């Protein structure tokens, strides 16, 4: 009898181990051309990116990572330095990658996961959009308004393709969720905070996740984003209906006035700087070249502020907390438009690319924009 009990107990232990094994997922494969490099396996969570595991690659480049199977699709990434392969995991699957370094973000093969194959498709489309947008912005033969309109059409065409061919086709899939958070530079391509139609796209995926992945935190987060976006859209529409440019003020002052809260919560008006030479700077601190740009502005400010130069910087960053952190130590006026890239100021000042800047003389007359100035230092001195 005791022997039978021991056999049954051993069987139960084995069954338990098998059950535990069934609750694991595996990500494995090989990376060519990355001997001695460290490959990181990271979770791309709602609250940030967390390193789960890492391996120093040997000459054969093989790797294998595993983790507890998620109840709903979860997102990870393989990373060497700044090269990334995005990974979606749904339950207990095993996904195999054959990766070529150093172009691993685009040069890889997926085995055993149709969803991850589609994520690769989406990644390549996003990179292509980024390259076409950059080529358009570098074209100095086109006027700013043409560049801006062409870029907007390019983005809208891309969004329509992604909506129809991917998101609306199978909104419950992990790749549809992934597509919602694609970016162009520092900005979301689908911008639910400022675009009513984009909020509806988020809501469609959220509703599908309610059906296929009930109770999933990512689904709840999508609902919150969609609801906030629709609420913001109503506020923006109401503001746009109520707001109109006072043409007489433009004629009188020679500049379109700006009144926005600064990084300390105080309201700042552009026209209140009358009597000073103003460098009006439109900026996004999330841009890659932002630190270099800020250092350049510091040089001008330190050199000419005592002589009457003021910098009036308008941020179009979507993240208010990030903006406040980045501007806490800056000595000039830093304000932020919560409408971001949908700010009417972009239209009023005919801005198609960022950063963009203008010079305003002591009488509040807008003198020149960046494209009309060969040497900013000379232009500032002339106005002072």
Coordinates of C-alpha atoms in Angstrom, one line a residue:
X1 CA 0.0 0.0 0.0
X2 CA 2.8 2.4 0.9
X3 CA 4.5 1.6 -2.3
X4 CA 1.3 2.4 -4.3
X5 CA 1.1 5.7 -2.4
X6 CA 4.7 6.5 -3.2
X7 CA 4.1 5.8 -6.9
X8 CA 0.9 7.9 -6.9
X9 CA 2.8 10.7 -5.1
X10 CA 5.6 10.5 -7.6
X11 CA 3.1 10.6 -10.4
X12 CA 1.5 13.7 -9.0
X13 CA 4.9 15.4 -8.7
X14 CA 5.6 14.6 -12.3
X15 CA 2.2 15.9 -13.4
X16 CA 2.8 19.0 -11.4
X17 CA 6.2 19.5 -13.1
X18 CA 4.6 18.9 -16.5
X19 CA 1.9 21.5 -15.7
X20 CA 4.6 24.0 -14.7
X21 CA 6.4 23.3 -17.9
X22 CA 3.2 24.0 -19.9
X23 CA 3.1 27.4 -18.3
X24 CA 6.3 28.6 -19.8
X25 CA 7.1 30.3 -23.1
X26 CA 10.4 30.2 -24.9
X27 CA 12.3 32.6 -27.1
X28 CA 15.3 31.2 -28.7
X29 CA 17.5 31.3 -31.8
X30 CA 20.8 32.6 -33.0
X31 CA 22.5 36.0 -33.7
X32 CA 25.1 36.1 -36.5
X33 CA 27.9 38.7 -36.4
X34 CA 27.6 39.6 -32.7
X35 CA 30.2 37.4 -30.9
X36 CA 30.9 38.6 -27.4
X37 CA 28.0 41.1 -27.5
X38 CA 25.4 41.0 -24.7
X39 CA 21.9 40.2 -25.9
X40 CA 19.2 41.4 -23.5
X41 CA 15.7 40.0 -23.1
X42 CA 13.4 42.8 -21.9
X43 CA 9.7 43.1 -21.0
X44 CA 8.0 46.1 -22.6
X45 CA 5.5 46.7 -19.8
X46 CA 2.9 49.3 -19.3
X47 CA 5.0 51.0 -16.7
X48 CA 8.3 50.8 -18.6
X49 CA 11.0 48.5 -19.9
X50 CA 12.5 45.8 -17.6
X51 CA 15.5 43.6 -18.2
X52 CA 14.5 40.0 -17.6
X53 CA 17.6 38.2 -18.7
X54 CA 20.8 38.5 -20.7
X55 CA 23.5 36.4 -22.3
X56 CA 26.9 37.1 -23.7
X57 CA 26.8 35.6 -27.2
X58 CA 29.4 33.0 -28.1
X59 CA 30.7 32.5 -31.6
X60 CA 27.7 30.4 -32.7
X61 CA 25.4 33.2 -31.4
X62 CA 22.8 30.9 -29.9
X63 CA 20.5 32.0 -27.2
X64 CA 17.4 30.8 -25.2
X65 CA 15.2 32.7 -22.9
X66 CA 12.0 31.5 -21.1
X67 CA 9.4 33.0 -18.8
X68 CA 6.0 32.4 -17.2
X69 CA 3.3 32.3 -19.9
X70 CA 1.1 35.4 -19.8
X71 CA -2.7 35.1 -19.6
X72 CA -3.0 37.7 -22.4
X73 CA -0.6 38.7 -25.1
X74 CA 2.5 40.4 -23.6
X75 CA 5.4 42.2 -25.3
X76 CA 9.1 41.8 -25.1
X77 CA 12.2 42.7 -27.0
X78 CA 15.6 41.4 -27.9
X79 CA 18.2 44.1 -27.7
X80 CA 21.9 44.6 -28.5
X81 CA 22.9 48.2 -27.8
X82 CA 20.2 50.2 -29.7
X83 CA 19.2 47.5 -32.1
X84 CA 15.9 45.9 -31.2
X85 CA 13.7 43.0 -32.3
X86 CA 10.2 43.2 -31.0
X87 CA 8.6 40.1 -29.7
X88 CA 4.9 39.3 -28.8
X89 CA 4.1 36.3 -26.7
X90 CA 0.7 34.7 -26.4
X91 CA 0.5 31.9 -23.8
X92 CA 3.0 29.0 -24.1
X93 CA 4.4 29.4 -27.5
X94 CA 8.0 28.9 -28.6
X95 CA 9.3 31.6 -31.0
X96 CA 12.6 31.1 -32.8
X97 CA 14.6 33.9 -34.4
X98 CA 17.5 33.9 -36.8
X99 CA 19.0 37.4 -36.5
X100 CA 21.8 39.2 -38.4
X101 CA 23.7 41.8 -36.5
X102 CA 24.3 44.8 -36.7
X103 CA 21.1 45.3 -38.7
X104 CA 19.0 43.1 -36.4
X105 CA 16.0 45.5 -36.3
X106 CA 15.3 44.6 -39.9
X107 CA 17.5 41.6 -40.8
X108 CA 15.8 38.7 -39.0
X109 CA 13.6 35.7 -39.6
X110 CA 10.8 34.5 -37.4
X111 CA 10.0 30.8 -37.1
X112 CA 6.9 29.4 -35.3
X113 CA 4.9 32.6 -34.8
X114 CA 2.6 34.2 -37.4
X115 CA 1.9 37.1 -35.1
X116 CA 5.6 38.0 -34.8
X117 CA 6.0 37.7 -38.6
X118 CA 3.3 40.4 -38.9
X119 CA 5.0 42.5 -36.3
X120 CA 8.1 42.4 -38.5
X121 CA 6.0 43.5 -41.4
X122 CA 4.8 46.5 -39.4
X123 CA 8.3 47.3 -38.2
X124 CA 9.6 47.4 -41.8
X125 CA 6.6 49.6 -42.9
X126 CA 7.3 52.0 -40.0
X127 CA 11.0 52.3 -40.9
X128 CA 10.0 53.0 -44.5
X129 CA 7.7 55.7 -43.4
X130 CA 10.4 57.3 -41.2
X131 CA 12.9 57.3 -44.1
X132 CA 10.4 58.9 -46.5
X133 CA 9.5 61.5 -44.0
X134 CA 13.1 62.4 -43.3
X135 CA 13.8 62.6 -47.1
X136 CA 10.8 65.0 -47.5
X137 CA 12.0 67.2 -44.6
X138 CA 15.5 67.4 -46.1
X139 CA 14.2 68.6 -49.5
X140 CA 15.1 72.3 -49.5
X141 CA 13.5 72.8 -52.9
X142 CA 10.0 72.6 -51.4
X143 CA 8.4 75.4 -49.3
X144 CA 7.5 74.6 -45.7
X145 CA 3.7 74.5 -46.4
X146 CA 4.2 71.9 -49.2
X147 CA 6.4 69.8 -46.9
X148 CA 3.9 70.0 -44.1
X149 CA 0.9 69.0 -46.3
X150 CA 2.9 66.2 -48.0
X151 CA 4.0 64.8 -44.7
X152 CA 0.4 64.9 -43.3
X153 CA -0.9 63.1 -46.4
X154 CA 1.9 60.5 -46.1
X155 CA 1.0 59.8 -42.5
X156 CA -2.7 59.6 -43.2
X157 CA -2.2 57.1 -46.1
X158 CA 0.0 55.0 -43.8
X159 CA -2.6 55.1 -41.0
X160 CA -5.4 54.0 -43.4
X161 CA -3.3 51.1 -44.6
X162 CA -2.5 49.9 -41.1
X163 CA -6.1 50.3 -39.9
X164 CA -7.7 48.4 -42.8
X165 CA -5.0 45.7 -43.5
X166 CA -4.1 45.0 -39.9
X167 CA -6.0 46.6 -37.0
X168 CA -9.6 46.4 -38.1
X169 CA -8.9 43.0 -39.8
X170 CA -8.0 41.3 -36.6
X171 CA -8.2 43.7 -33.6
X172 CA -7.8 40.9 -31.0
X173 CA -4.3 40.0 -32.3
X174 CA -1.1 41.1 -30.5
X175 CA 0.2 42.8 -33.7
X176 CA -2.9 45.1 -33.8
X177 CA -2.1 46.3 -30.3
X178 CA 1.5 46.7 -31.4
X179 CA 0.5 48.8 -34.4
X180 CA -1.4 51.3 -32.1
X181 CA 1.9 52.4 -30.5
X182 CA 4.1 52.8 -33.6
X183 CA 5.9 56.2 -33.7
X184 CA 7.3 58.6 -36.2
X185 CA 10.2 60.2 -34.4
X186 CA 9.0 60.9 -30.9
X187 CA 5.3 61.1 -31.8
X188 CA 2.6 58.4 -31.9
X189 CA 1.4 57.8 -35.5
X190 CA -2.0 57.1 -34.0
X191 CA -2.5 60.0 -31.6
X192 CA -5.6 59.3 -29.5
X193 CA -4.9 62.3 -27.2
X194 CA -5.5 64.8 -30.0
X195 CA -7.3 62.9 -32.8
X196 CA -10.9 61.7 -32.4
X197 CA -10.6 59.1 -35.2
X198 CA -7.5 57.7 -33.6
X199 CA -9.3 57.3 -30.3
X200 CA -11.9 55.2 -32.1
X201 CA -9.1 52.9 -33.4
X202 CA -7.9 52.4 -29.8
X203 CA -11.5 51.8 -28.7
X204 CA -11.9 49.1 -31.4
X205 CA -8.9 47.1 -30.2
X206 CA -9.9 47.6 -26.5
X207 CA -13.4 46.2 -27.2
X208 CA -11.9 43.2 -29.0
X209 CA -9.5 42.5 -26.1
X210 CA -12.5 42.6 -23.7
X211 CA -13.9 39.6 -25.6
X212 CA -10.8 37.6 -26.2
X213 CA -8.7 38.7 -23.2
X214 CA -11.2 39.7 -20.5
X215 CA -9.7 41.5 -17.5
X216 CA -6.3 42.0 -19.2
X217 CA -4.5 45.1 -17.9
X218 CA -3.5 46.1 -21.4
X219 CA -7.2 46.0 -22.5
X220 CA -8.2 48.2 -19.6
X221 CA -5.4 50.6 -20.4
X222 CA -6.6 50.9 -24.0
X223 CA -10.1 51.8 -22.8
X224 CA -8.6 54.5 -20.6
X225 CA -6.6 55.9 -23.4
X226 CA -9.6 55.9 -25.8
X227 CA -11.9 57.6 -23.2
X228 CA -9.3 60.3 -22.4
X229 CA -8.7 60.8 -26.1
X230 CA -12.4 61.3 -26.9
X231 CA -12.7 63.7 -24.0
X232 CA -9.7 65.7 -25.1
X233 CA -11.0 65.8 -28.7
X234 CA -14.2 67.4 -27.5
X235 CA -12.3 70.0 -25.5
X236 CA -10.1 70.8 -28.4
X237 CA -13.0 71.1 -30.8
X238 CA -14.8 73.4 -28.4
X239 CA -11.7 75.5 -28.0
X240 CA -11.1 75.8 -31.7
X241 CA -14.7 76.9 -32.3
X242 CA -14.4 79.5 -29.6
X243 CA -11.0 80.7 -30.6
X244 CA -10.3 82.9 -33.6
X245 CA -7.4 85.1 -34.6
X246 CA -7.9 88.8 -33.9
X247 CA -6.6 90.2 -37.1
X248 CA -6.4 93.8 -35.8
X249 CA -4.1 92.7 -33.0
X250 CA -1.8 91.0 -35.6
X251 CA -1.6 94.3 -37.6
X252 CA -1.0 96.4 -34.5
X253 CA 1.6 94.2 -32.9
X254 CA 3.1 92.6 -36.0
X255 CA 3.1 89.2 -34.3
X256 CA 0.5 86.6 -33.4
X257 CA 0.3 86.6 -29.7
X258 CA 0.9 83.5 -27.6
X259 CA -0.4 83.1 -24.0
X260 CA 0.5 79.8 -22.3
X261 CA 1.5 78.5 -18.9
X262 CA 5.2 78.2 -18.2
X263 CA 7.0 75.4 -16.4
X264 CA 6.2 77.0 -13.0
X265 CA 2.5 77.4 -13.8
X266 CA 2.5 81.1 -14.5
X267 CA 0.9 82.5 -17.7
X268 CA 3.3 84.1 -20.1
X269 CA 2.4 86.3 -23.1
X270 CA 4.7 86.8 -26.0
X271 CA 3.6 90.4 -26.6
X272 CA 4.6 91.2 -22.9
X273 CA 8.2 91.0 -24.0
X274 CA 7.9 94.2 -26.0
X275 CA 11.1 96.2 -25.6
X276 CA 13.3 93.1 -25.9
X277 CA 14.6 91.2 -28.9
X278 CA 12.8 87.8 -28.7
X279 CA 14.0 84.5 -30.2
X280 CA 10.7 82.6 -30.5
X281 CA 11.6 78.9 -30.5
X282 CA 9.1 76.1 -31.2
X283 CA 10.6 72.9 -29.8
X284 CA 10.0 69.2 -28.8
X285 CA 12.3 68.0 -26.1
X286 CA 11.7 64.4 -27.1
X287 CA 13.6 64.9 -30.4
X288 CA 16.9 63.2 -30.7
X289 CA 18.8 66.4 -31.4
X290 CA 17.1 68.4 -28.6
X291 CA 20.2 68.4 -26.2
X292 CA 22.4 69.9 -28.9
X293 CA 19.7 72.5 -29.7
X294 CA 19.4 73.5 -26.1
X295 CA 23.1 74.0 -25.7
X296 CA 23.1 76.3 -28.7
X297 CA 20.3 78.4 -27.3
X298 CA 22.2 78.6 -24.0
X299 CA 25.2 80.1 -25.8
X300 CA 23.0 82.8 -27.4
X301 CA 21.2 83.5 -24.1
X302 CA 24.4 83.8 -22.1
X303 CA 26.0 86.0 -24.7
X304 CA 23.1 88.5 -25.4
X305 CA 20.5 88.3 -22.5
X306 CA 22.1 91.2 -20.7
X307 CA 21.9 93.3 -23.8
X308 CA 18.1 92.7 -24.2
X309 CA 17.7 89.2 -25.8
X310 CA 14.9 87.0 -24.4
X311 CA 14.1 83.4 -25.5
X312 CA 10.4 82.5 -25.6
X313 CA 10.3 78.8 -26.0
X314 CA 7.1 77.0 -26.9
X315 CA 7.2 73.2 -26.2
X316 CA 4.9 70.9 -28.2
X317 CA 5.8 67.8 -26.1
X318 CA 2.9 65.6 -25.2
X319 CA 4.3 64.5 -21.8
X320 CA 4.0 67.4 -19.4
X321 CA 6.1 65.8 -16.6
X322 CA 8.9 65.1 -19.0
X323 CA 8.8 68.7 -20.3
X324 CA 9.0 70.1 -16.8
X325 CA 12.0 67.9 -16.0
X326 CA 13.8 69.0 -19.1
X327 CA 13.1 72.7 -18.6
X328 CA 13.6 73.0 -14.8
X329 CA 17.1 74.5 -15.1
X330 CA 16.6 76.6 -18.2
X331 CA 16.9 80.4 -17.6
X332 CA 14.6 81.6 -20.3
X333 CA 10.8 81.5 -20.7
X334 CA 9.5 78.0 -21.3
X335 CA 5.8 77.5 -22.1
X336 CA 3.9 74.4 -23.3
X337 CA 0.9 73.9 -25.6
X338 CA -1.0 70.9 -24.4
X339 CA -2.4 70.4 -27.9
X340 CA 1.0 69.3 -29.1
X341 CA 1.4 68.9 -32.8
X342 CA -2.3 69.8 -33.2
X343 CA -1.6 73.2 -31.8
X344 CA -3.2 76.0 -33.8
X345 CA 0.2 77.8 -33.4
X346 CA 1.6 75.3 -36.0
X347 CA -0.9 76.7 -38.5
X348 CA -0.6 80.3 -37.4
X349 CA 3.1 80.4 -37.8
X350 CA 3.2 78.1 -40.8
X351 CA 5.4 75.5 -39.2
X352 CA 6.0 72.2 -40.9
X353 CA 9.2 70.9 -39.2
X354 CA 10.6 71.2 -35.7
X355 CA 12.5 72.8 -34.2
X356 CA 11.6 76.1 -35.8
X357 CA 12.4 79.6 -34.6
X358 CA 11.7 83.3 -35.4
X359 CA 13.2 86.6 -34.4
X360 CA 11.0 89.4 -33.1
X361 CA 12.3 93.0 -32.7
X362 CA 11.8 95.3 -29.8
X363 CA 8.5 96.7 -31.2
X364 CA 6.9 93.2 -31.3
X365 CA 7.4 92.9 -35.1
X366 CA 8.2 89.4 -36.4
X367 CA 11.3 90.0 -38.5
X368 CA 12.5 86.7 -39.9
X369 CA 12.1 82.9 -39.6
X370 CA 14.9 80.4 -39.5
X371 CA 15.0 79.8 -43.2
X372 CA 15.5 83.5 -43.9
X373 CA 18.6 83.7 -41.7
X374 CA 22.1 82.8 -42.8
X375 CA 23.8 83.6 -39.5
X376 CA 21.7 83.8 -36.3
X377 CA 24.4 85.5 -34.3
X378 CA 24.6 88.4 -36.9
X379 CA 20.8 88.7 -37.0
X380 CA 20.5 89.0 -33.2
X381 CA 23.3 91.6 -33.0
X382 CA 21.6 93.7 -35.7
X383 CA 18.3 93.8 -33.8
X384 CA 19.9 94.6 -30.4

